[in-house]
């Protein structure tokens, strides 16, 4: 498939596909007319890349283990570095969740103290309405 077809199938721009190729994340071969040609399984590979980017991996990190995806059987030993990076990313996300949970707790505490709100039994909309009523 050509780059436009791949872009439509993967729901991303041809420019981003060229970027992924320049980063070594996907490969194409050139046809006689100079057009890039991608295999149909590149669509799934692009989806993996996008998912990994959304999880917080950089393209450089993905380069190190992209070859592990698309195999029928994932060889954890062969891809141990990729597995270690996934575990590290999971640890980072767990830390971020803990930080955000603590920030949320402190914000609720502050709202209850400053505005006399019982935030534990109110929804976000109710809180906004209560704040509006109190400031009127």
Short mmCIF file of C-alpha atoms in Angstrom, two decimals:
data_model
loop_
_atom_site.label_atom_id
_atom_site.label_comp_id
_atom_site.label_asym_id
_atom_site.label_seq_id
_atom_site.Cartn_x
_atom_site.Cartn_y
_atom_site.Cartn_z
CA UNK A 1 0.00 0.00 0.00
CA UNK A 2 1.13 3.55 -0.69
CA UNK A 3 1.60 6.21 1.96
CA UNK A 4 -1.83 7.80 1.44
CA UNK A 5 -3.55 4.45 1.81
CA UNK A 6 -1.58 3.67 4.97
CA UNK A 7 -2.34 7.12 6.37
CA UNK A 8 -6.08 6.60 5.87
CA UNK A 9 -5.99 3.06 7.26
CA UNK A 10 -4.03 4.15 10.36
CA UNK A 11 -5.89 7.49 10.73
CA UNK A 12 -2.72 9.61 10.74
CA UNK A 13 -1.08 12.01 8.32
CA UNK A 14 1.43 11.00 5.64
CA UNK A 15 3.83 13.51 7.22
CA UNK A 16 3.72 11.61 10.52
CA UNK A 17 4.34 8.34 8.67
CA UNK A 18 7.43 9.88 7.05
CA UNK A 19 8.57 10.96 10.52
CA UNK A 20 8.10 7.42 11.88
CA UNK A 21 10.09 6.09 8.95
CA UNK A 22 12.87 8.65 9.48
CA UNK A 23 13.00 7.56 13.15
CA UNK A 24 13.38 3.92 12.08
CA UNK A 25 10.03 2.86 13.52
CA UNK A 26 8.51 1.67 10.25
CA UNK A 27 10.01 0.64 6.94
CA UNK A 28 8.97 0.98 3.33
CA UNK A 29 10.45 -0.01 0.07
CA UNK A 30 10.53 2.26 -2.95
CA UNK A 31 8.64 1.36 -6.09
CA UNK A 32 10.14 2.06 -9.52
CA UNK A 33 8.23 5.33 -9.65
CA UNK A 34 9.78 6.42 -6.32
CA UNK A 35 6.63 5.96 -4.25
CA UNK A 36 6.90 4.42 -0.83
CA UNK A 37 5.30 0.99 -0.51
CA UNK A 38 4.23 -0.42 2.87
CA UNK A 39 3.04 -3.90 3.70
CA UNK A 40 -0.49 -4.27 5.13
CA UNK A 41 0.88 -5.25 8.56
CA UNK A 42 2.41 -1.76 8.84
CA UNK A 43 -1.07 -0.51 9.82
CA UNK A 44 -0.93 -2.58 13.01
CA UNK A 45 2.66 -1.52 13.63
CA UNK A 46 1.64 2.16 13.39
CA UNK A 47 -1.18 1.51 15.85
CA UNK A 48 1.34 -0.01 18.29
CA UNK A 49 3.60 3.01 17.87
CA UNK A 50 0.76 5.44 18.54
CA UNK A 51 -0.32 3.45 21.59
CA UNK A 52 3.23 3.42 22.96
CA UNK A 53 3.59 7.17 22.38
CA UNK A 54 0.31 7.74 24.24
CA UNK A 55 1.72 5.67 27.12
CA UNK A 56 4.60 8.12 27.35
CA UNK A 57 7.37 6.35 25.48
CA UNK A 58 9.62 8.42 23.23
CA UNK A 59 10.35 7.42 19.64
CA UNK A 60 13.92 6.69 20.71
CA UNK A 61 12.70 4.28 23.39
CA UNK A 62 10.31 2.62 20.96
CA UNK A 63 13.16 2.04 18.50
CA UNK A 64 14.75 -0.28 21.03
CA UNK A 65 11.87 -2.73 21.15
CA UNK A 66 9.59 -2.13 18.15
CA UNK A 67 10.92 -5.33 16.58
CA UNK A 68 9.31 -7.29 19.43
CA UNK A 69 5.82 -6.43 18.22
CA UNK A 70 4.10 -8.19 15.40
CA UNK A 71 5.64 -11.53 16.21
CA UNK A 72 3.20 -14.36 16.84
CA UNK A 73 5.01 -15.21 20.06
CA UNK A 74 6.61 -12.51 22.17
CA UNK A 75 10.06 -13.67 23.22
CA UNK A 76 10.56 -11.96 26.59
CA UNK A 77 14.21 -12.99 26.73
CA UNK A 78 14.94 -11.59 23.29
CA UNK A 79 13.04 -8.42 24.14
CA UNK A 80 14.11 -8.12 27.78
CA UNK A 81 15.11 -4.48 27.36
CA UNK A 82 11.67 -3.64 26.03
CA UNK A 83 10.03 -5.48 28.89
CA UNK A 84 12.22 -3.58 31.38
CA UNK A 85 11.24 -0.27 29.75
CA UNK A 86 7.56 -1.20 30.00
CA UNK A 87 7.96 -2.01 33.69
CA UNK A 88 9.78 1.30 34.27
CA UNK A 89 7.07 3.23 32.42
CA UNK A 90 4.42 1.48 34.53
CA UNK A 91 6.32 2.48 37.69
CA UNK A 92 6.49 6.10 36.48
CA UNK A 93 2.75 6.12 35.78
CA UNK A 94 2.01 4.65 39.22
CA UNK A 95 4.07 7.45 40.79
CA UNK A 96 2.21 10.04 38.73
CA UNK A 97 -1.16 8.61 39.80
CA UNK A 98 -0.06 8.82 43.44
CA UNK A 99 1.04 12.45 43.02
CA UNK A 100 -2.21 13.40 41.27
CA UNK A 101 -4.30 11.58 43.88
CA UNK A 102 -2.55 13.52 46.64
CA UNK A 103 -3.03 16.82 44.79
CA UNK A 104 -6.71 16.04 44.36
CA UNK A 105 -7.06 15.20 48.05
CA UNK A 106 -5.42 18.51 49.02
CA UNK A 107 -7.62 20.46 46.61
CA UNK A 108 -10.78 18.88 48.04
CA UNK A 109 -9.55 19.65 51.55
CA UNK A 110 -8.89 23.28 50.58
CA UNK A 111 -12.32 23.63 48.97
CA UNK A 112 -14.02 22.26 52.06
CA UNK A 113 -12.04 24.59 54.30
CA UNK A 114 -12.28 27.78 52.22
CA UNK A 115 -15.79 27.46 50.89
CA UNK A 116 -17.47 25.30 53.52
CA UNK A 117 -18.34 22.68 50.94
CA UNK A 118 -18.95 19.03 51.58
CA UNK A 119 -17.13 17.80 48.48
CA UNK A 120 -17.35 14.13 49.38
CA UNK A 121 -21.08 13.99 48.58
CA UNK A 122 -21.17 16.46 45.68
CA UNK A 123 -20.54 16.09 41.99
CA UNK A 124 -18.36 18.51 40.06
CA UNK A 125 -21.40 20.41 38.71
CA UNK A 126 -22.93 20.69 42.18
CA UNK A 127 -19.65 22.08 43.51
CA UNK A 128 -19.56 24.74 40.79
CA UNK A 129 -23.18 25.67 41.47
CA UNK A 130 -22.49 25.91 45.22
CA UNK A 131 -19.47 28.13 44.59
CA UNK A 132 -21.50 30.39 42.29
CA UNK A 133 -24.28 30.68 44.87
CA UNK A 134 -21.81 31.46 47.69
CA UNK A 135 -20.05 34.16 45.64
CA UNK A 136 -23.34 35.91 44.70
#
